[in-house]
Short mmCIF file of C-alpha atoms in Angstrom, two decimals:
data_model
loop_
_atom_site.label_atom_id
_atom_site.label_comp_id
_atom_site.label_asym_id
_atom_site.label_seq_id
_atom_site.Cartn_x
_atom_site.Cartn_y
_atom_site.Cartn_z
CA MET Q 1 20.50 225.76 -61.82
CA LEU Q 2 18.06 223.49 -60.54
CA CYS Q 3 18.89 222.23 -56.96
CA ARG Q 4 16.92 219.29 -55.58
CA PRO Q 5 13.69 219.95 -56.14
CA ARG Q 6 11.25 216.43 -56.45
CA SER Q 7 10.16 217.66 -60.21
CA PHE Q 8 11.27 219.49 -63.46
CA ARG Q 9 10.39 221.02 -66.06
CA ILE Q 10 12.36 221.78 -69.14
CA ALA Q 11 10.71 222.57 -72.47
CA ALA Q 12 9.06 219.39 -73.60
CA PRO Q 13 4.54 219.08 -74.21
CA ARG Q 14 2.45 217.50 -72.12
CA LEU Q 15 4.39 217.56 -68.89
CA GLN Q 16 2.64 215.49 -66.21
CA LEU Q 17 3.84 215.60 -62.16
CA PHE Q 18 2.89 213.42 -59.56
CA PRO Q 19 1.32 212.80 -57.06
CA ARG Q 20 -2.52 212.30 -57.32
CA ALA Q 21 -4.82 209.77 -55.88
CA SER Q 22 -4.23 206.42 -58.14
CA ALA Q 23 -7.40 203.94 -59.48
CA SER Q 24 -7.90 200.82 -59.32
CA PRO Q 25 -6.54 198.90 -62.61
CA ARG Q 26 -9.66 197.35 -64.79
CA PHE Q 27 -9.19 195.12 -67.60
CA SER Q 28 -11.34 193.20 -70.50
CA SER Q 29 -11.38 190.19 -71.73
CA THR Q 30 -14.03 189.92 -74.41
CA THR Q 31 -14.10 188.52 -77.66
CA VAL Q 32 -14.20 190.87 -80.52
CA VAL Q 33 -15.62 190.10 -83.47
CA MET Q 34 -13.02 190.66 -86.20
CA SER Q 35 -14.14 191.26 -90.16
CA THR Q 36 -10.79 190.66 -92.84
CA PRO Q 37 -10.56 192.25 -96.13
CA SER Q 38 -10.56 189.59 -99.35
CA SER Q 39 -8.15 187.25 -98.96
CA ALA Q 40 -5.95 188.80 -102.11
CA ALA Q 41 -6.09 191.90 -100.59
CA ARG Q 42 -4.88 191.11 -96.85
CA THR Q 43 -1.27 192.70 -95.82
CA TYR Q 44 0.93 192.73 -93.18
CA GLN Q 45 -1.13 195.68 -91.34
CA ASP Q 46 -4.39 193.67 -91.70
CA ALA Q 47 -2.82 190.54 -89.61
CA ILE Q 48 -1.76 193.59 -86.88
CA THR Q 49 -5.21 194.63 -87.09
CA ALA Q 50 -6.45 191.34 -86.80
CA LEU Q 51 -3.72 190.14 -83.96
CA ASN Q 52 -4.87 193.38 -81.76
CA SER Q 53 -8.82 192.03 -81.53
CA LEU Q 54 -7.75 189.01 -80.19
CA GLN Q 55 -7.59 188.59 -75.99
CA SER Q 56 -4.74 189.92 -74.62
CA ASN Q 57 -1.87 188.43 -72.73
CA PHE Q 58 -2.78 190.81 -69.52
CA ALA Q 59 -5.97 189.79 -69.91
CA VAL Q 60 -5.01 186.01 -69.63
CA LEU Q 61 -2.68 186.03 -66.69
CA SER Q 62 -4.81 188.65 -65.10
CA ALA Q 63 -8.09 186.04 -65.33
CA VAL Q 64 -5.48 182.93 -64.55
CA LYS Q 65 -4.36 185.04 -61.49
CA ALA Q 66 -8.57 185.95 -60.65
CA SER Q 67 -8.84 182.05 -60.89
CA GLY Q 68 -6.37 181.20 -57.87
CA MET Q 69 -4.81 179.66 -60.95
CA ASN Q 70 -7.44 176.43 -61.74
CA MET Q 71 -7.45 177.82 -65.32
CA ASN Q 72 -3.84 176.83 -65.91
CA LEU Q 73 -5.20 172.88 -65.71
CA GLN Q 74 -6.89 174.20 -69.05
CA ALA Q 75 -3.90 175.49 -70.99
CA MET Q 76 -2.75 172.71 -72.46
CA PRO Q 77 -5.94 170.54 -73.61
CA GLU Q 78 -7.00 173.91 -75.40
CA MET Q 79 -3.94 174.33 -77.07
CA ARG Q 80 -3.80 170.71 -78.20
CA GLU Q 81 -7.32 171.23 -79.71
CA TRP Q 82 -6.04 174.88 -81.32
CA VAL Q 83 -3.25 172.76 -82.95
CA ARG Q 84 -6.12 170.32 -84.13
CA ARG Q 85 -8.53 172.57 -85.65
CA ILE Q 86 -5.45 174.02 -87.85
CA GLY Q 87 -4.29 170.76 -89.25
CA TYR Q 88 -1.52 169.52 -87.00
CA THR Q 89 -1.26 167.41 -84.06
CA PRO Q 90 1.74 167.68 -81.33
CA ALA Q 91 3.55 165.31 -83.16
CA SER Q 92 3.44 167.23 -86.15
CA PHE Q 93 6.49 169.08 -85.09
CA THR Q 94 8.87 166.59 -84.25
CA PRO Q 95 10.48 167.13 -87.44
CA LEU Q 96 11.48 170.74 -87.11
CA ASN Q 97 13.91 169.75 -84.13
CA LEU Q 98 13.43 171.98 -81.90
CA LEU Q 99 15.44 173.34 -78.61
CA HIS Q 100 12.65 174.94 -75.77
CA ILE Q 101 14.09 177.39 -73.49
CA ALA Q 102 12.28 178.55 -70.16
CA GLY Q 103 13.99 180.89 -67.26
CA THR Q 104 12.68 184.22 -65.60
CA LYS Q 105 16.22 186.05 -66.58
CA GLY Q 106 18.23 185.57 -70.30
CA LYS Q 107 15.59 183.14 -71.68
CA GLY Q 108 15.45 185.42 -74.94
CA SER Q 109 19.70 186.06 -74.61
CA THR Q 110 19.87 182.21 -74.45
CA ALA Q 111 17.54 181.70 -77.74
CA ALA Q 112 19.57 184.49 -79.42
CA PHE Q 113 23.05 182.54 -78.78
CA ALA Q 114 21.33 179.45 -79.82
CA SER Q 115 20.03 180.74 -83.04
CA SER Q 116 23.29 182.38 -83.91
CA LEU Q 117 25.35 179.30 -83.14
CA LEU Q 118 22.52 177.25 -85.20
CA GLN Q 119 23.59 179.64 -88.29
CA GLN Q 120 27.28 178.84 -87.88
CA HIS Q 121 26.30 175.20 -88.62
CA ARG Q 122 23.33 175.89 -91.68
CA ALA Q 123 26.79 178.02 -93.22
CA ALA Q 124 28.06 174.47 -93.21
CA GLY Q 125 26.04 172.91 -94.21
CA LEU Q 126 24.88 170.53 -91.35
CA ILE Q 127 21.26 172.26 -91.37
CA GLN Q 128 19.25 173.43 -94.34
CA LYS Q 129 16.88 175.85 -92.56
CA THR Q 130 16.56 177.76 -88.95
CA GLY Q 131 13.57 179.13 -86.72
CA LEU Q 132 13.52 181.43 -83.97
CA PHE Q 133 10.53 182.33 -81.83
CA THR Q 134 10.48 185.01 -78.91
CA SER Q 135 8.81 187.27 -77.03
CA PRO Q 136 7.53 190.08 -76.97
CA HIS Q 137 8.37 191.57 -79.83
CA LEU Q 138 10.27 195.08 -80.03
CA ARG Q 139 9.21 197.40 -82.63
CA ALA Q 140 7.25 194.95 -84.61
CA VAL Q 141 5.03 191.64 -83.76
CA ARG Q 142 6.82 189.71 -86.91
CA GLU Q 143 10.45 189.83 -85.08
CA ARG Q 144 9.29 186.75 -83.01
CA ILE Q 145 8.70 184.59 -85.89
CA GLN Q 146 12.88 184.23 -87.34
CA LEU Q 147 13.85 182.19 -90.49
CA ASN Q 148 17.75 181.82 -90.80
CA GLY Q 149 18.76 184.78 -88.47
CA ALA Q 150 15.94 187.09 -89.73
CA PRO Q 151 12.38 188.10 -89.27
CA LEU Q 152 9.81 187.12 -91.42
CA SER Q 153 9.41 189.58 -94.16
CA GLU Q 154 5.78 191.80 -94.26
CA PRO Q 155 4.45 189.86 -97.25
CA GLU Q 156 5.40 186.24 -95.62
CA PHE Q 157 4.10 186.79 -91.25
CA ALA Q 158 0.61 188.15 -93.70
CA ARG Q 159 0.41 184.88 -95.44
CA TYR Q 160 0.97 182.51 -92.41
CA PHE Q 161 -1.04 184.78 -90.12
CA PHE Q 162 -4.30 184.33 -92.41
CA GLU Q 163 -3.89 180.67 -92.97
CA VAL Q 164 -3.98 180.06 -89.47
CA TRP Q 165 -6.99 182.52 -89.27
CA ASP Q 166 -8.71 180.82 -92.21
CA ARG Q 167 -8.14 177.57 -90.94
CA LEU Q 168 -9.64 178.36 -87.93
CA ALA Q 169 -12.67 180.10 -89.35
CA ALA Q 170 -13.10 176.82 -91.62
CA SER Q 171 -12.82 174.41 -88.77
CA ALA Q 172 -15.71 176.43 -86.95
CA ALA Q 173 -18.04 176.64 -89.80
CA ALA Q 174 -17.29 172.84 -90.34
CA GLU Q 175 -17.99 171.84 -86.55
CA GLY Q 176 -20.58 174.33 -85.66
CA ARG Q 177 -18.09 176.73 -83.50
CA ASP Q 178 -18.58 180.02 -82.85
CA PRO Q 179 -16.51 182.23 -85.75
CA ALA Q 180 -15.46 184.45 -83.26
CA ASP Q 181 -13.78 181.89 -80.99
CA ARG Q 182 -9.84 182.32 -81.48
CA PRO Q 183 -6.65 181.84 -79.25
CA ALA Q 184 -5.68 184.61 -77.02
CA TYR Q 185 -2.97 186.72 -78.70
CA PHE Q 186 0.54 184.49 -77.52
CA ARG Q 187 -1.47 181.05 -78.25
CA PHE Q 188 -2.53 182.73 -82.19
CA LEU Q 189 1.37 183.76 -82.49
CA THR Q 190 2.89 180.30 -81.31
CA LEU Q 191 0.32 178.92 -83.79
CA VAL Q 192 1.07 180.88 -86.41
CA ALA Q 193 5.19 180.44 -86.18
CA LEU Q 194 5.13 176.98 -85.60
CA HIS Q 195 2.53 176.99 -89.06
CA ALA Q 196 5.44 178.78 -90.77
CA TYR Q 197 8.43 176.47 -90.04
CA VAL Q 198 6.30 173.24 -90.88
CA ALA Q 199 5.24 175.17 -94.31
CA GLU Q 200 8.77 176.49 -94.51
CA GLY Q 201 11.18 172.58 -93.92
CA VAL Q 202 12.46 174.44 -90.90
CA ASP Q 203 15.15 171.30 -90.28
CA SER Q 204 15.94 173.49 -86.12
CA ALA Q 205 14.56 175.84 -84.50
CA VAL Q 206 14.92 177.92 -81.18
CA ILE Q 207 11.54 177.99 -79.10
CA GLU Q 208 11.62 180.59 -75.99
CA VAL Q 209 9.05 179.84 -73.62
CA GLY Q 210 6.42 182.78 -73.09
CA VAL Q 211 5.73 182.43 -69.38
CA GLY Q 212 6.53 179.60 -67.04
CA GLY Q 213 6.72 176.66 -68.68
CA GLU Q 214 4.59 173.59 -67.78
CA TYR Q 215 1.14 175.47 -68.86
CA ASP Q 216 2.98 177.48 -71.74
CA SER Q 217 1.31 177.33 -75.09
CA THR Q 218 4.67 176.17 -76.31
CA ASN Q 219 4.63 173.59 -74.48
CA VAL Q 220 2.23 172.31 -77.30
CA ILE Q 221 5.77 170.30 -77.94
CA ALA Q 222 5.85 166.51 -77.96
CA ALA Q 223 9.23 166.16 -78.33
CA PRO Q 224 12.04 168.43 -78.11
CA THR Q 225 15.38 167.60 -79.36
CA VAL Q 226 16.74 169.34 -75.71
CA VAL Q 227 15.63 171.79 -73.21
CA GLY Q 228 17.52 174.25 -71.35
CA ILE Q 229 16.33 176.86 -67.99
CA SER Q 230 18.07 179.89 -67.69
CA ALA Q 231 18.39 181.95 -63.96
CA LEU Q 232 15.21 181.05 -61.75
CA GLY Q 233 14.09 184.47 -59.85
CA ILE Q 234 10.63 185.50 -58.82
CA ASP Q 235 8.23 186.86 -61.68
CA HIS Q 236 4.54 186.74 -62.40
CA VAL Q 237 3.32 185.42 -58.60
CA GLY Q 238 -0.15 185.23 -59.97
CA VAL Q 239 0.34 182.50 -62.18
CA LEU Q 240 3.68 180.91 -60.88
CA GLY Q 241 3.09 181.04 -57.32
CA VAL Q 242 5.01 183.31 -54.73
CA THR Q 243 7.79 180.89 -54.02
CA LEU Q 244 11.34 179.86 -55.98
CA PRO Q 245 10.77 176.32 -55.84
CA GLU Q 246 6.99 176.88 -57.12
CA ILE Q 247 8.41 178.93 -59.99
CA ALA Q 248 10.80 176.32 -60.80
CA TRP Q 249 8.54 173.55 -61.20
CA HIS Q 250 6.60 175.35 -63.41
CA LYS Q 251 9.98 176.12 -65.63
CA ALA Q 252 11.31 172.89 -65.24
CA GLY Q 253 7.52 171.39 -67.26
CA ILE Q 254 8.88 172.05 -70.43
CA PHE Q 255 11.15 168.70 -69.59
CA LYS Q 256 10.65 165.68 -71.82
CA PRO Q 257 11.61 162.26 -72.01
CA GLY Q 258 14.46 161.34 -74.63
CA ALA Q 259 15.44 165.22 -74.43
CA GLU Q 260 18.79 166.28 -72.79
CA ALA Q 261 17.79 168.71 -70.11
CA PHE Q 262 20.54 172.09 -69.34
CA SER Q 263 20.50 174.11 -66.56
CA VAL Q 264 22.62 177.23 -65.73
CA PRO Q 265 23.75 177.13 -61.80
CA GLN Q 266 20.53 177.73 -59.51
CA PRO Q 267 19.84 179.02 -55.57
CA GLU Q 268 19.79 175.34 -54.19
CA GLU Q 269 15.85 175.81 -53.27
CA ALA Q 270 15.22 176.00 -56.91
CA MET Q 271 17.54 173.36 -58.36
CA ALA Q 272 16.61 170.63 -56.31
CA VAL Q 273 13.11 171.05 -57.75
CA VAL Q 274 14.33 171.07 -61.28
CA ARG Q 275 16.41 167.95 -60.53
CA GLU Q 276 13.29 166.42 -58.85
CA ARG Q 277 11.60 166.89 -62.23
CA ALA Q 278 14.13 165.92 -64.51
CA ALA Q 279 14.54 162.50 -61.82
CA GLU Q 280 10.56 162.20 -63.24
CA ILE Q 281 10.51 162.23 -66.05
CA GLY Q 282 13.69 159.97 -66.46
CA VAL Q 283 15.64 162.33 -68.64
CA PRO Q 284 19.33 163.80 -67.41
CA LEU Q 285 20.22 166.80 -66.46
CA GLU Q 286 23.66 168.86 -66.61
CA VAL Q 287 24.38 172.00 -64.65
CA VAL Q 288 26.37 174.04 -67.08
CA GLN Q 289 29.66 175.14 -66.50
CA VAL Q 290 31.01 178.77 -68.82
CA HIS Q 291 34.14 177.77 -70.44
CA PRO Q 292 37.28 179.47 -69.37
CA GLU Q 293 37.65 181.46 -73.00
CA ILE Q 294 33.85 182.65 -72.59
CA ALA Q 295 34.64 183.32 -68.53
CA SER Q 296 37.83 185.40 -69.47
CA GLY Q 297 35.94 187.34 -72.00
CA ALA Q 298 38.99 185.78 -74.94
CA ALA Q 299 35.56 184.92 -76.70
CA LYS Q 300 33.70 187.78 -77.79
CA LEU Q 301 30.09 188.04 -77.00
CA GLY Q 302 27.92 189.55 -79.13
CA LEU Q 303 25.63 190.73 -75.99
CA ALA Q 304 28.87 192.37 -73.68
CA ALA Q 305 27.72 192.25 -69.91
CA GLU Q 306 28.90 189.81 -67.49
CA PHE Q 307 25.52 188.37 -66.73
CA GLN Q 308 25.56 187.01 -70.12
CA LYS Q 309 28.52 184.86 -70.07
CA GLU Q 310 25.84 182.77 -68.53
CA ASN Q 311 23.56 182.72 -71.25
CA ALA Q 312 25.82 181.74 -73.79
CA ALA Q 313 27.30 178.92 -72.05
CA LEU Q 314 23.75 177.35 -71.28
CA ALA Q 315 23.35 178.25 -75.45
CA LEU Q 316 26.29 176.38 -76.76
CA ALA Q 317 25.37 173.05 -74.03
CA MET Q 318 22.43 173.04 -76.09
CA VAL Q 319 23.36 173.27 -79.09
CA GLN Q 320 26.14 170.90 -78.92
CA ALA Q 321 23.73 168.56 -77.61
CA HIS Q 322 21.35 169.09 -80.36
CA MET Q 323 23.58 168.93 -83.00
CA ARG Q 324 24.75 165.24 -81.66
CA LYS Q 325 20.92 164.06 -81.38
CA LEU Q 326 20.84 164.84 -85.08
CA GLY Q 327 23.68 163.06 -85.89
CA HIS Q 328 25.82 165.53 -86.62
CA GLU Q 329 29.68 165.59 -85.92
CA VAL Q 330 30.67 168.70 -84.84
CA PRO Q 331 34.07 170.01 -82.53
CA GLU Q 332 33.68 169.13 -79.28
CA VAL Q 333 33.51 171.20 -76.86
CA ARG Q 334 36.29 170.64 -73.49
CA MET Q 335 37.11 173.21 -70.83
CA ASP Q 336 40.64 172.41 -71.54
CA ALA Q 337 40.78 173.55 -75.21
CA PRO Q 338 40.04 176.61 -77.10
CA LEU Q 339 36.58 177.00 -78.41
CA PRO Q 340 35.95 176.10 -82.02
CA GLU Q 341 36.28 178.96 -84.28
CA GLY Q 342 32.39 178.31 -85.37
CA VAL Q 343 31.80 178.44 -81.64
CA LYS Q 344 33.26 182.08 -81.32
CA ARG Q 345 31.63 182.70 -84.82
CA GLY Q 346 28.27 182.32 -83.55
CA LEU Q 347 28.83 183.77 -79.86
CA GLU Q 348 30.72 187.22 -81.43
CA THR Q 349 28.18 187.79 -84.08
CA VAL Q 350 25.04 187.32 -82.03
CA LYS Q 351 22.34 190.63 -82.47
CA TRP Q 352 19.69 190.97 -79.74
CA ASP Q 353 18.35 194.32 -79.69
CA GLY Q 354 16.98 195.88 -76.73
CA ARG Q 355 19.66 193.75 -74.25
CA CYS Q 356 22.42 195.68 -72.90
CA GLN Q 357 22.30 197.55 -76.37
CA SER Q 358 24.40 201.12 -76.53
CA VAL Q 359 23.55 203.77 -79.10
CA VAL Q 360 25.29 206.57 -79.16
CA GLU Q 361 23.19 209.65 -80.73
CA SER Q 362 25.50 212.42 -80.58
CA ALA Q 363 28.84 213.74 -78.99
CA ALA Q 364 26.42 214.46 -76.46
CA LEU Q 365 24.00 211.77 -76.25
CA GLU Q 366 24.30 208.50 -75.70
CA TRP Q 367 21.46 205.74 -74.79
CA CYS Q 368 22.26 202.55 -72.52
CA ILE Q 369 19.09 200.69 -73.57
CA ASP Q 370 17.87 196.94 -71.81
CA GLY Q 371 14.85 195.66 -71.45
CA ALA Q 372 15.40 193.68 -68.03
CA HIS Q 373 11.83 193.56 -66.07
CA THR Q 374 12.55 191.65 -63.24
CA VAL Q 375 14.36 192.30 -59.90
CA GLU Q 376 17.39 189.51 -60.89
CA SER Q 377 17.19 191.45 -64.23
CA LEU Q 378 17.11 194.48 -63.72
CA ALA Q 379 20.11 193.91 -60.94
CA ALA Q 380 22.25 192.73 -63.23
CA ALA Q 381 21.37 195.24 -66.16
CA GLY Q 382 21.85 198.33 -63.62
CA THR Q 383 25.60 196.88 -62.97
CA TRP Q 384 25.99 196.40 -66.87
CA PHE Q 385 25.06 200.14 -66.74
CA GLY Q 386 27.39 201.13 -64.02
CA GLY Q 387 30.06 199.39 -65.83
CA ARG Q 388 29.27 201.58 -69.23
CA THR Q 389 29.28 205.20 -67.19
CA ASN Q 390 32.57 204.75 -65.50
CA SER Q 391 34.77 205.88 -68.86
CA ALA Q 392 32.89 208.98 -67.88
CA PRO Q 393 31.34 209.55 -64.78
CA SER Q 394 30.76 213.67 -65.15
CA ARG Q 395 28.15 212.90 -67.51
CA THR Q 396 24.69 213.56 -66.26
CA ARG Q 397 22.59 210.64 -65.95
CA ILE Q 398 18.91 209.45 -67.10
CA LEU Q 399 16.56 207.51 -65.99
CA ILE Q 400 13.95 206.91 -68.09
CA PHE Q 401 11.41 203.91 -66.75
CA ASN Q 402 8.34 201.86 -67.22
CA GLN Q 403 6.83 198.30 -65.93
CA GLN Q 404 3.44 198.88 -66.75
CA ASN Q 405 2.30 194.92 -65.40
CA ARG Q 406 4.54 193.31 -63.00
CA ASP Q 407 3.36 193.08 -59.44
CA ALA Q 408 5.07 195.21 -56.97
CA PRO Q 409 7.23 197.61 -59.32
CA GLU Q 410 8.32 199.52 -56.22
CA LYS Q 411 10.53 196.18 -55.68
CA LEU Q 412 12.18 196.43 -59.47
CA LEU Q 413 13.24 200.00 -58.69
CA HIS Q 414 14.84 199.24 -55.26
CA ALA Q 415 16.89 196.28 -57.21
CA LEU Q 416 18.10 198.72 -59.69
CA ALA Q 417 18.97 201.15 -57.31
CA VAL Q 418 21.31 198.51 -54.71
CA SER Q 419 23.14 197.56 -58.20
CA LEU Q 420 23.66 201.29 -59.08
CA LYS Q 421 24.81 201.44 -55.71
CA THR Q 422 27.60 199.53 -55.86
CA SER Q 423 28.14 200.14 -59.70
CA LEU Q 424 27.91 204.04 -60.52
CA PRO Q 425 31.46 205.86 -59.87
CA SER Q 426 28.82 208.16 -58.15
CA THR Q 427 25.77 207.74 -56.10
CA THR Q 428 24.53 210.98 -54.81
CA PRO Q 429 22.57 211.05 -57.05
CA LEU Q 430 21.55 207.42 -58.94
CA PHE Q 431 20.82 209.72 -61.31
CA THR Q 432 20.38 213.28 -61.82
CA TYR Q 433 16.85 213.43 -64.08
CA ALA Q 434 14.37 210.08 -63.91
CA ILE Q 435 11.58 210.07 -66.32
CA PHE Q 436 8.49 207.85 -66.06
CA CYS Q 437 6.58 207.23 -68.84
CA THR Q 438 3.42 204.93 -70.54
CA ASN Q 439 4.34 202.46 -73.61
CA VAL Q 440 2.00 204.62 -75.40
CA THR Q 441 4.66 205.53 -78.22
CA PHE Q 442 3.95 209.01 -80.08
CA ALA Q 443 2.87 212.38 -78.74
CA ALA Q 444 -0.82 213.93 -79.44
CA GLY Q 445 -1.05 214.58 -83.25
CA GLY Q 446 1.68 211.58 -83.79
CA GLY Q 447 -0.71 208.96 -83.51
CA GLY Q 448 -0.38 207.80 -79.97
CA TYR Q 449 1.01 203.36 -80.66
CA LYS Q 450 2.20 201.98 -83.55
CA PRO Q 451 -0.35 199.18 -84.14
CA ASP Q 452 2.31 196.52 -83.76
CA LEU Q 453 3.12 198.40 -80.34
CA MET Q 454 -0.49 198.39 -79.47
CA GLY Q 455 -1.10 198.43 -75.69
CA VAL Q 456 -3.72 195.59 -75.53
CA GLY Q 457 -1.51 194.37 -72.75
CA ALA Q 458 -2.47 197.50 -70.37
CA ASP Q 459 -4.94 198.47 -68.24
CA THR Q 460 -6.33 201.50 -70.17
CA LYS Q 461 -7.60 203.72 -67.58
CA ALA Q 462 -4.22 203.35 -65.38
CA VAL Q 463 -2.45 204.27 -68.75
CA ALA Q 464 -4.54 207.53 -69.30
CA GLU Q 465 -4.26 208.43 -65.63
CA LEU Q 466 -0.63 207.70 -65.72
CA THR Q 467 -1.25 205.98 -62.28
CA VAL Q 468 1.67 203.24 -62.42
CA GLN Q 469 4.19 206.12 -63.49
CA LYS Q 470 3.15 208.03 -60.98
CA ALA Q 471 3.44 205.59 -58.07
CA LEU Q 472 7.12 204.80 -59.48
CA ALA Q 473 7.97 208.40 -59.48
CA ALA Q 474 7.19 208.18 -55.63
CA ALA Q 475 9.15 205.22 -55.27
CA TRP Q 476 12.28 206.20 -57.10
CA SER Q 477 12.65 209.56 -55.58
CA GLU Q 478 12.60 207.49 -52.13
CA GLU Q 479 15.66 205.30 -53.40
CA ASP Q 480 17.41 208.46 -54.98
CA PRO Q 481 16.69 211.17 -52.65
CA GLY Q 482 18.68 213.55 -55.24
CA VAL Q 483 17.00 213.02 -58.09
CA GLN Q 484 14.70 215.29 -60.21
CA VAL Q 485 11.51 213.23 -61.48
CA ALA Q 486 9.06 213.97 -63.80
CA VAL Q 487 5.81 211.85 -65.21
CA MET Q 488 5.28 211.85 -69.18
CA PRO Q 489 2.15 209.71 -71.22
CA THR Q 490 4.27 208.71 -73.94
CA VAL Q 491 7.66 207.52 -74.97
CA GLN Q 492 8.02 210.54 -77.72
CA GLU Q 493 8.25 212.37 -74.95
CA ALA Q 494 10.46 211.24 -71.94
CA VAL Q 495 13.02 210.87 -75.31
CA GLU Q 496 12.13 214.36 -76.25
CA MET Q 497 12.71 215.71 -72.66
CA ALA Q 498 16.19 213.92 -72.09
CA ARG Q 499 17.32 215.04 -75.60
CA GLY Q 500 16.53 218.69 -74.16
CA ILE Q 501 18.16 218.49 -71.02
CA GLU Q 502 21.66 220.66 -71.28
CA GLY Q 503 25.14 219.25 -71.60
CA GLU Q 504 26.86 215.32 -71.94
CA LYS Q 505 24.45 212.82 -70.83
CA VAL Q 506 23.80 209.26 -70.91
CA ALA Q 507 20.47 208.19 -70.70
CA PHE Q 508 19.31 204.31 -69.20
CA VAL Q 509 16.25 203.13 -70.43
CA THR Q 510 15.20 200.01 -68.59
CA GLY Q 511 11.98 198.10 -66.97
CA SER Q 512 10.39 196.75 -70.26
CA LEU Q 513 10.91 195.12 -73.57
CA HIS Q 514 7.86 197.23 -74.21
CA LEU Q 515 8.77 200.63 -73.35
CA VAL Q 516 12.53 199.30 -75.16
CA GLY Q 517 11.02 198.58 -78.16
CA GLY Q 518 8.90 202.06 -78.18
CA VAL Q 519 12.21 204.10 -77.49
CA LEU Q 520 14.14 202.32 -80.37
CA GLU Q 521 11.07 203.09 -82.31
CA VAL Q 522 11.35 206.69 -81.87
CA LEU Q 523 15.03 206.77 -82.44
CA ASP Q 524 14.39 205.14 -85.40
CA VAL Q 525 17.66 203.09 -85.10
#
């Protein structure tokens, strides 16, 4: 039996141990000239190849940070110009009846709840076609753009992708512009989503903000029906600011005249800013309450974690107001009355992979998977994992973690450790094994990145040298002194290492939605 070593070795390829000197990260934000096949031959894989040639989100955020946030001021004029070049104006998207959601923690889950609730109204004939635009994706880029609760098919994605691609090329030719000048990765996908929803005749769509709100590309929306803000916390400090009030200002930037605004309860310093921005715009702001049936668990949630109750309540309030604004009479939701059956179905049938997800691979191995990647969300995920393990406390606990791009990832690990110390049945150590890997999907010979999961958002030198992973492993060893740690170059090798540990075990995968997507791809579930 192994006894408290600082590293462990199990039969698995290319084990990388720490520590070594780290290198300073570097990135490139150069424009790539992309040639594409003829229109008749262009496929989904062609679309993904073209998408991966665009400037990455990592490069954009790094450039904004380096500019002292001055680049933020250019964001919305530039986005409106991209919209014009594909044949629209912001007002073109008003008939889509958009619900717009910002926040630090839980905005994606809130969007998923809202979409699921809208499906119930579609089933009742009140809505014809729904959309859902979220980020990031887990296994396939097309997951980001949903119609009627399902991702675009590969042919649909390729069609709408290249329609936008070709419109930009045509406008460049007509206006004497550089044909290689195209929007960055997330902006381009925002354009594809909005274009697809117009083309498909969507009449209700949920739009999740990418980063922040005020200067996010989704904020090109001129007239949403309702807006909502999920839990706020510290994240993306290089582009949003280092304090909660600064971040709240950005998030509340999605408020628009005529769009009723909702928020979950926030820390007072953040709530004061949210209220002030609502007052400036002249919109009513409602702080949502959790319905007693949701709070008690009588109403089942498809995302079964305590912190999801607030997200469900926010989604419910937004959808109720949305339907009223569209002129539909829907059953009233009252705190002193049972929830309508359609509401309960919508909350229970939501599916949102990578969030509070359990995958039982065998009698000997359960995967607990959550893409938490902020201080607040990792604390909540730790509580959820602790609850999952209480029923079988004797199982060997394994952590698989990565966070390639966030500021001060050691703070994320500390938040996770603090949460686990109060939620696990035994805490010495918190985990028997901890594995830190990159987001590269497959081992050498297996293809490296799946194209949909291409690491265009990371410093390639740091990935190759495992710089971040070694630092994370060292930081976790301080948080969890009895742990046995390893650093692995790919997701596949981390998964194989966990599988190779003897006995009954539970593996907790967290820290990054990109990591979670890679694990789900390797597990093929």
